Amino acid sequence: MRILRPSDILPSEITPRALFEDRRRFLLGAGATLAAGAAMWAGLPSEARAAAAKLGPLARSPFSSDEPQTPYKAVTTYNNYYEFGTDKEDPAANAGKLTVRPWTVRVEGLAGKARTFDIDDLLKLAPLEERIYRLRCVEAWSMVIPWVGFPLSALLRQVDPQGSAKYVEFVTHYDPKIMLRRPVLDWPYTEGLRIDEAMHPLTLLTLGLYGEVLPNQNGAPVRVVVPWKYGFKSAKSIVAIRLVDKEPRTAWNKSAPSEYGFYSNVNPNVDHPRWSQATERRIGEFRKRPTLMFNGYAEQVANLYQGMDLRKSF
Amino acid sequence: MTKTPSAARLAAIKALLFALCLVPFALYTQRWFDDALGANPIEAITRGSGDWTLRFLLITLAVTPLRKLTGLNWLLRLRRMLGLFAFFYASLHFTTYFWLDQFFDLQSIAHDIMKRPFITVGFSAFVLLIPLAVTSNNYAIRRLGGRRWQSLHRAVYAIGILAIVHYWWLVKADILEPMIYGLILAALLGMRGWWREQERRRQIAASMPRPMPGGKVIPLVAKSPR
């Protein structure tokens, strides 16, 4: 296997994904063209999925990382979405059964103007931005993903949260007809944030990646991305967002309270009880790299946790 | 149907089995060079070599029960090769961890072995396999004597249990697969326990004097006539 060293490629120099994905067909087609002398490769049947809807125009964000992005194929075939199976390739194979239209998100609880949002309204609720974030999984691997979305705070402000709303709970879609029925986790998967974390400008209500709507296996049609926390905090396929006054229970915390705390901030100094969190393998790289405090977002978020013992509040 | 194959036939069976045991290794090697192991090839190799170690341990442990149930005693002649393949895949698993995962970072490896129970257990299982692999030859059997050799190789039961525990402790939440492997191991070890118990009872029964059929019953207390 060739291990490529990431190079400093400008986003503008990256081969458009459609072309990259079609490289085999392109080569086949090019061969056929040379052989037959006829330009017919464009007419070959497409093995790829139906073209995903483009999102745009997209504003650039100062929060974006300029690190090399993890290839689209890895981002969409190496997933933890347990409802569609617990192996990394399972979600890509099984999430096609998910129906993402129509879709609504209830924003409810301690809010003056609680209401339900249609997915098409969400797409127009605030200007869409591209946010290139590092994603650090609790399993000690990481990616760099160009998400598309807008700050969750823009949605929450719409419903006028009350002063008593101290936390936000995310409830995700669960349909036993198309999803795992074994109680690996307590379905539906729920997650939560403190209200200041939820309102933080880095917390992204996410509707797409690589400039297109989210593939199902990445949590379509709407998810949240909290880049300074381990990946499981970033709930997928959200159906309800609840403003609550008490710390909500979360799926992984219920499964193993000693291993997955409510905060689950990326922290190289606090190991998972069963493995080290000091280093990570960036997908596509060979050697492990050191994990950064708050996944490299300490400058933006460290102040949220001042005076807290992050060993206890892990 | 319990006919023992001829020497030539057995050699052919062994050659075929040898090739078959190498298939997983060949497939993974091919996928590695084809870049077909997914987004995280090192993890795929680690998992694959671990899976196949466990499978070969269970296949090796299945030889004796299979022989007893089918009466095909010659199956025993394949057991050494299967056990050595378990060691082969275990070595690949360990090398993957040592080299590709940790990149010879001895400090980090030592830290892992001391601090992470699932690695402690897996490493112990691997270390225990080494003397078994080293003594898997006729010379060692002669040298040790059959009885001592056999008691040494009973360590494979402990290795099997350690391997299951290693797998069980590393999964995050979905224990289905380690549970399936665990149940197979429990069945394989349980059969041995059952047979051993039967054997023990037979021996006890054989060593007890049997009551004489039709013998007289002697009253323990002689009753005096009134």
XYZ file of C-alpha atoms in Angstrom:
540
model
C 0.000 0.000 0.000
C 1.281 3.416 -0.791
C 1.164 5.813 2.093
C 0.923 9.321 0.832
C 2.251 12.175 2.883
C -0.239 14.951 3.108
C 0.970 17.937 1.192
C -0.082 21.507 1.431
C -2.735 21.541 -1.252
C -4.910 24.553 -1.628
C -8.608 23.743 -1.518
C -8.845 25.294 -4.978
C -6.316 22.794 -6.301
C -8.232 19.757 -5.099
C -9.644 17.711 -7.927
C -13.418 18.116 -7.945
C -14.911 15.115 -6.245
C -17.114 14.118 -9.136
C -14.070 13.850 -11.375
C -12.039 12.062 -8.725
C -14.773 9.524 -8.110
C -15.130 8.945 -11.764
C -11.430 8.385 -12.341
C -11.857 4.679 -13.027
C -14.657 5.341 -15.445
C -12.626 8.160 -16.891
C -9.651 5.878 -17.452
C -11.815 3.108 -18.822
C -13.553 5.607 -20.965
C -10.282 7.156 -22.091
C -9.045 3.723 -23.089
C -12.220 3.030 -24.970
C -11.953 6.405 -26.609
C -8.430 5.749 -27.787
C -9.299 2.288 -28.963
C -12.500 3.093 -30.711
C -11.711 6.640 -31.589
C -15.067 7.701 -30.310
C -15.773 9.988 -27.412
C -18.330 7.929 -25.611
C -17.171 7.652 -22.023
C -19.696 10.159 -20.810
C -22.422 7.823 -21.984
C -21.321 4.859 -19.878
C -23.795 3.897 -17.172
C -22.917 5.476 -13.865
C -22.074 3.109 -11.056
C -22.014 5.947 -8.567
C -24.950 7.161 -6.503
C -27.357 9.734 -7.830
C -25.726 13.121 -7.839
C -26.159 14.751 -4.433
C -27.725 18.160 -4.309
C -25.185 20.950 -4.276
C -25.377 23.492 -1.497
C -24.444 27.047 -2.060
C -23.280 29.686 -2.253
C -21.087 28.946 0.737
C -19.365 31.561 2.842
C -15.828 30.827 3.992
C -15.285 30.696 7.713
C -12.330 31.981 9.748
C -12.797 28.871 11.914
C -11.814 26.610 9.015
C -8.652 24.563 9.246
C -6.217 24.686 6.322
C -5.033 21.122 6.909
C -5.367 18.608 4.059
C -8.916 17.319 3.912
C -9.751 13.654 4.358
C -10.887 12.269 0.995
C -14.648 12.172 0.420
C -14.530 8.420 0.036
C -13.020 7.899 3.484
C -15.394 10.425 5.069
C -18.391 8.555 3.645
C -17.309 4.917 4.016
C -15.680 4.903 7.444
C -18.447 5.840 9.834
C -19.727 5.248 13.311
C -23.512 5.300 13.001
C -24.441 2.327 15.140
C -28.112 2.365 14.158
C -26.979 1.145 10.737
C -24.480 -1.409 12.069
C -21.436 -1.391 14.304
C -18.723 -1.988 11.711
C -17.241 1.053 10.026
C -18.467 0.063 6.551
C -21.998 -0.807 7.707
C -23.518 2.706 7.628
C -22.437 3.303 4.017
C -23.991 -0.040 3.078
C -27.228 0.318 5.051
C -28.085 3.999 5.489
C -29.568 4.191 2.000
C -32.830 2.990 3.558
C -33.174 6.230 5.499
C -35.811 8.599 4.090
C -34.643 12.166 4.575
C -37.641 13.937 3.024
C -39.998 14.962 4.479
C -38.098 15.751 7.672
C -38.842 18.049 10.541
C -36.959 19.096 13.649
C -38.889 20.035 16.784
C -37.186 22.699 18.846
C -38.970 22.486 22.161
C -38.745 22.698 25.913
C -37.846 25.844 27.826
C -38.319 28.227 24.930
C -40.651 31.162 24.408
C -41.290 30.325 20.774
C -40.859 26.566 20.557
C -41.760 25.270 17.142
C -41.131 22.673 14.480
C -38.845 23.432 11.547
C -39.070 21.804 8.170
C -35.731 20.703 6.746
C -36.178 22.996 3.742
C -36.706 25.948 6.073
C -33.614 25.005 8.029
C -31.569 25.121 4.838
C -32.634 28.755 4.415
C -32.608 29.814 8.047
C -29.109 31.317 8.022
C -26.321 31.822 5.482
C -24.578 28.497 4.822
C -20.877 28.377 5.571
C -18.167 25.902 4.789
C -16.387 24.920 7.999
C -13.336 22.723 7.617
C -13.062 21.066 11.014
C -10.897 18.414 12.563
C -12.977 15.463 13.779
C -11.435 13.413 16.570
C -13.120 10.095 17.345
C -12.944 8.665 20.859
C -11.417 5.576 19.179
C -8.232 7.588 18.511
C -8.596 8.250 14.797
C -9.279 11.602 13.189
C -10.296 13.283 9.954
C -10.477 16.788 8.479
C -13.936 17.384 7.004
C -15.381 20.355 5.104
C -18.805 20.556 6.705
C -21.584 22.852 5.513
C -23.952 24.511 7.943
C -24.451 27.457 10.246
C -24.016 28.038 13.976
C -26.569 26.161 16.078
C -27.034 29.420 17.984
C -28.806 30.878 14.940
C -31.497 28.223 15.245
C -31.744 28.391 19.031
C -32.181 32.183 18.959
C -35.228 31.708 16.756
C -37.087 29.947 19.553
C -36.163 32.388 22.314
C -34.605 30.115 24.987
C -35.687 30.893 28.540
C -33.201 31.742 31.272
C -33.944 28.423 32.936
C -32.674 26.504 29.868
C -29.253 25.326 31.047
C -28.753 22.405 28.689
C -29.677 21.262 25.213
C -30.679 17.694 24.445
C -30.523 16.232 20.938
C -32.891 13.412 20.065
C -32.071 11.473 16.927
C -34.133 9.463 14.501
C -34.820 5.835 15.333
C -36.801 3.533 13.100
C -36.523 -0.145 14.074
C -37.809 -1.130 10.631
C -34.594 0.021 8.982
C -32.172 0.262 11.898
C -30.429 -2.077 14.320
C -32.913 -3.626 16.728
C -30.381 -5.114 19.114
C -30.087 -2.813 22.137
C -26.404 -2.048 21.608
C -27.212 1.449 22.862
C -30.400 2.823 24.365
C -32.255 3.850 21.198
C -33.067 6.484 20.185
C -29.545 7.852 20.467
C -29.523 11.056 22.464
C -26.788 13.568 23.128
C -26.483 16.811 25.007
C -24.538 20.022 25.504
C -24.452 22.714 28.095
C -26.288 25.798 26.804
C -23.073 27.836 26.493
C -21.501 25.023 24.494
C -24.571 24.853 22.283
C -24.490 28.617 21.716
C -20.740 28.665 21.010
C -19.965 29.881 17.481
C -17.974 26.706 16.725
C -21.011 24.470 17.317
C -22.341 23.863 13.855
C -25.818 22.805 12.797
C -24.673 20.778 9.852
C -26.537 20.090 6.634
C -23.799 19.066 4.255
C -20.204 18.140 3.562
C -17.926 18.660 0.592
C -20.395 21.270 -0.695
C -23.295 18.821 -0.970
C -26.151 17.702 1.245
C -25.115 15.188 3.898
C -24.870 11.585 2.755
C -27.191 9.435 4.884
C -24.333 7.624 6.606
C -22.957 10.945 7.822
C -26.179 11.836 9.631
C -28.521 13.216 6.981
C -30.418 15.379 6.709
C -29.308 17.421 9.713
C -26.791 16.854 12.478
C -24.686 18.815 14.845
C -20.875 19.059 14.775
C -19.000 19.988 17.951
C -15.361 19.926 16.858
C -13.654 20.151 20.262
C -15.458 17.073 21.580
C -15.135 13.403 20.672
C -17.146 12.550 17.593
C -19.979 10.743 19.356
C -21.087 14.051 20.914
C -22.032 15.243 17.421
C -25.477 13.668 17.109
C -26.698 12.608 13.657
C -30.108 12.684 11.957
C -31.646 14.944 14.580
C -35.442 15.021 15.023
C -35.737 17.104 18.191
C -33.700 19.670 20.075
C -34.877 20.204 23.636
C -33.988 23.076 25.910
C -33.896 21.638 29.416
C -32.862 22.668 32.917
C -31.010 19.482 33.930
C -28.014 17.735 32.427
C -29.551 15.240 29.995
C -28.519 11.585 29.962
C -26.623 10.681 26.828
C -26.497 7.381 24.935
C -22.843 6.487 25.510
C -22.881 7.717 29.069
C -25.820 5.404 29.793
C -23.945 2.542 28.132
C -20.690 2.987 30.093
C -20.715 5.902 32.570
C -17.108 5.342 33.621
C -15.873 5.574 30.038
C -17.957 8.325 28.416
C -18.653 11.429 30.435
C -21.157 14.155 29.633
C -18.472 16.600 28.520
C -16.231 14.268 26.490
C -13.942 17.098 25.453
C -10.970 15.928 23.430
C -8.217 15.732 26.020
C -4.866 14.001 25.464
C -4.200 14.000 29.213
C -7.285 12.042 30.233
C -7.189 8.522 28.857
C -10.171 6.422 28.060
C -10.054 3.685 30.736
C -9.219 1.136 28.054
C -6.929 3.039 25.708
C -4.728 6.091 25.506
C -6.026 9.382 24.125
C -2.549 10.943 23.861
C -2.209 10.235 20.146
C -4.436 9.688 17.150
C -4.202 8.291 13.650
C -5.300 10.790 11.037
C -7.101 8.761 8.393
C -4.760 8.475 5.410
C -1.621 8.872 7.486
C 0.674 6.109 8.620
C 2.206 7.348 11.861
C 0.157 8.520 14.789
C 0.195 12.185 15.694
C -0.201 13.805 19.096
C -3.752 14.727 20.051
C -4.274 18.396 20.852
C -6.160 19.757 23.846
C -9.772 20.445 22.840
C -8.796 18.987 19.462
C -6.820 22.158 18.729
C -9.698 24.520 19.532
C -8.441 25.456 23.024
C -8.096 29.116 22.079
C -11.810 29.301 21.313
C -13.301 27.054 23.992
C -10.938 26.669 26.972
C -12.660 29.559 28.748
C -15.906 27.562 28.855
C -14.306 25.184 31.337
C -12.392 27.553 33.590
C -12.189 26.306 37.152
C -13.438 22.846 36.209
C -11.502 19.699 36.949
C -11.459 18.100 33.505
C -10.352 14.778 34.990
C -13.564 14.601 36.970
C -15.760 16.254 34.348
C -14.365 14.104 31.557
C -16.196 -44.620 7.509
C -13.385 -44.426 10.018
C -10.776 -45.554 7.552
C -7.432 -43.869 8.028
C -6.107 -42.306 4.848
C -2.902 -43.701 3.434
C 0.334 -41.831 4.079
C 0.274 -40.332 0.576
C -3.298 -39.278 0.975
C -2.644 -37.711 4.353
C 0.268 -35.777 2.888
C -2.042 -34.451 0.168
C -4.676 -33.490 2.718
C -2.035 -31.684 4.740
C -0.767 -29.795 1.715
C -4.287 -28.729 0.828
C -5.013 -27.663 4.398
C -1.769 -25.690 4.491
C -2.777 -23.759 1.388
C -6.264 -23.187 2.781
C -4.869 -21.810 6.038
C -2.869 -19.261 4.067
C -5.914 -17.924 2.198
C -6.797 -15.219 4.763
C -3.179 -14.048 4.772
C -3.115 -13.962 0.977
C -6.404 -12.050 0.778
C -5.313 -9.420 3.270
C -1.951 -9.049 1.558
C -3.634 -8.537 -1.787
C -6.074 -6.008 -0.359
C -3.199 -4.173 1.309
C -1.391 -3.724 -1.984
C -4.623 -2.923 -3.823
C -5.406 -0.284 -1.215
C -8.698 -2.111 -0.685
C -8.727 -2.288 3.108
C -10.898 0.779 3.598
C -10.094 4.129 5.117
C -8.090 2.732 8.015
C -6.021 -0.162 6.655
C -3.931 -0.558 9.794
C -7.060 -1.077 11.849
C -8.402 -3.518 9.240
C -5.166 -5.550 9.390
C -5.143 -5.501 13.179
C -8.728 -6.704 13.342
C -8.313 -9.266 10.576
C -5.213 -10.871 12.089
C -6.912 -10.915 15.500
C -10.060 -12.503 14.098
C -8.076 -15.209 12.353
C -5.964 -15.944 15.428
C -9.150 -16.540 17.391
C -10.662 -18.640 14.609
C -7.579 -20.845 14.329
C -7.477 -21.282 18.103
C -11.080 -22.476 18.022
C -10.495 -24.716 14.994
C -7.493 -26.272 16.756
C -9.537 -26.809 19.894
C -12.289 -28.406 17.793
C -10.050 -31.235 16.574
C -10.323 -33.424 19.672
C -14.135 -33.132 20.036
C -14.531 -33.738 16.311
C -12.323 -36.799 16.504
C -14.325 -38.207 19.412
C -17.675 -37.512 17.811
C -16.782 -38.858 14.369
C -14.279 -41.531 15.275
C -11.897 -40.097 12.658
C -8.758 -40.473 14.712
C -6.477 -39.349 11.911
C -7.802 -35.791 12.328
C -5.356 -35.560 15.200
C -2.568 -35.558 12.619
C -3.759 -32.129 11.387
C -3.871 -30.486 14.776
C -0.239 -29.384 14.969
C -0.477 -27.463 11.705
C -3.694 -25.744 12.773
C -2.185 -24.764 16.105
C 0.905 -23.387 14.398
C -1.306 -21.335 12.100
C -3.015 -19.892 15.202
C 0.473 -18.857 16.299
C 1.271 -17.509 12.825
C -1.777 -15.228 12.836
C -1.132 -14.251 16.458
C 2.402 -13.223 15.463
C 1.010 -11.126 12.611
C -1.473 -9.563 15.025
C 1.284 -8.734 17.485
C 3.602 -7.447 14.759
C 0.853 -5.205 13.403
C 0.403 -3.710 16.833
C 4.134 -3.441 17.518
C 5.075 -2.053 14.157
C 2.191 -0.466 12.269
C 0.149 0.707 15.229
C 2.807 1.691 17.751
C 5.772 2.025 15.397
C 8.228 0.397 17.834
C 7.482 2.964 20.494
C 8.671 0.698 23.328
C 7.690 3.146 26.030
C 4.162 3.430 24.757
C 3.920 -0.347 24.276
C 5.152 -1.007 27.824
C 2.667 1.550 29.083
C -0.133 -0.142 27.140
C 0.748 -3.617 28.412
C 0.861 -2.420 32.012
C -2.148 -0.123 31.964
C -4.689 -1.427 29.476
C -6.256 -4.647 30.710
C -7.281 -5.827 27.249
C -3.723 -5.446 26.001
C -2.311 -7.101 29.142
C -4.579 -10.062 28.539
C -3.877 -10.261 24.811
C -0.152 -9.970 25.330
C -0.239 -12.713 27.982
C -2.083 -14.991 25.586
C 0.564 -14.354 22.929
C 3.458 -14.989 25.339
C 1.820 -18.223 26.489
C 1.529 -19.360 22.881
C 5.291 -19.133 22.312
C 6.361 -22.227 24.318
C 3.549 -24.173 22.685
C 4.724 -23.214 19.218
C 8.348 -23.957 20.116
C 7.459 -27.456 21.362
C 5.224 -28.337 18.418
C 7.626 -30.914 16.994
C 8.411 -34.567 17.573
C 11.778 -33.823 19.067
C 10.206 -31.713 21.826
C 7.626 -34.392 22.556
C 10.365 -36.990 22.933
C 12.467 -34.663 24.976
C 9.680 -33.672 27.358
C 7.916 -36.985 27.461
C 4.309 -37.335 26.365
C 2.752 -36.604 29.723
C 4.695 -33.419 30.418
C 4.262 -32.253 26.843
C 0.525 -32.736 27.147
C 0.208 -30.836 30.394
C 2.216 -27.961 28.880
C -0.059 -27.874 25.869
C -3.155 -27.737 28.056
C -2.190 -24.067 28.414
C -4.090 -23.612 25.160
C -7.333 -23.714 27.173
C -6.183 -20.701 29.181
C -4.981 -19.012 25.990
C -8.412 -19.472 24.423
C -10.089 -17.875 27.437
C -7.591 -14.987 27.486
C -8.172 -14.391 23.782
C -11.937 -14.110 24.299
C -11.460 -11.757 27.249
C -9.065 -9.671 25.129
C -11.714 -9.278 22.424
C -14.560 -8.729 24.884
C -12.737 -5.914 26.666
C -11.764 -4.050 23.549
C -15.198 -3.639 21.970
C -17.024 -0.470 22.876
C -20.602 -1.636 23.180
C -21.497 -4.331 20.685
C -20.469 -7.576 22.376
C -22.275 -9.823 19.888
C -19.146 -11.109 18.121
C -17.004 -11.788 21.203
C -20.046 -13.482 22.698
C -20.396 -15.821 19.712
C -16.699 -16.747 19.877
C -17.032 -17.132 23.649
C -19.968 -19.521 23.335
C -18.076 -21.658 20.815
C -15.080 -21.799 23.152
C -17.355 -22.649 26.091
C -18.882 -25.504 24.084
C -15.454 -26.841 23.069
C -14.115 -26.700 26.618
C -17.416 -27.877 28.077
C -17.324 -31.071 25.997
C -13.887 -31.838 27.369
C -15.096 -31.247 30.915
C -18.087 -33.504 30.345
C -16.010 -36.317 28.876
C -13.491 -36.057 31.651
C -16.265 -36.287 34.247
C -17.723 -39.331 32.476
C -14.316 -40.922 32.446
C -13.827 -40.208 36.143
C -17.158 -41.803 36.994
C -16.348 -44.827 34.890
C -13.086 -45.273 36.725
C -14.718 -44.933 40.109
C -17.374 -47.409 39.095
C -14.708 -49.816 37.859
C -12.711 -49.627 41.066
C -15.723 -50.234 43.341
C -16.547 -53.885 44.217
C -19.853 -54.681 42.672
C -22.606 -56.266 44.728
C -22.842 -59.934 43.919
C -25.945 -60.695 41.979
C -28.137 -63.119 43.882
C -25.933 -62.912 46.979
C -27.345 -63.148 50.398
C -28.241 -60.059 52.327
C -26.590 -60.140 55.676
C -28.474 -58.165 58.294
C -26.285 -55.722 60.157
C -27.979 -56.304 63.491
C -28.924 -59.799 64.386
C -32.365 -59.854 65.781
C -33.017 -62.116 68.622
C -36.162 -64.171 68.376
C -38.836 -63.250 70.813
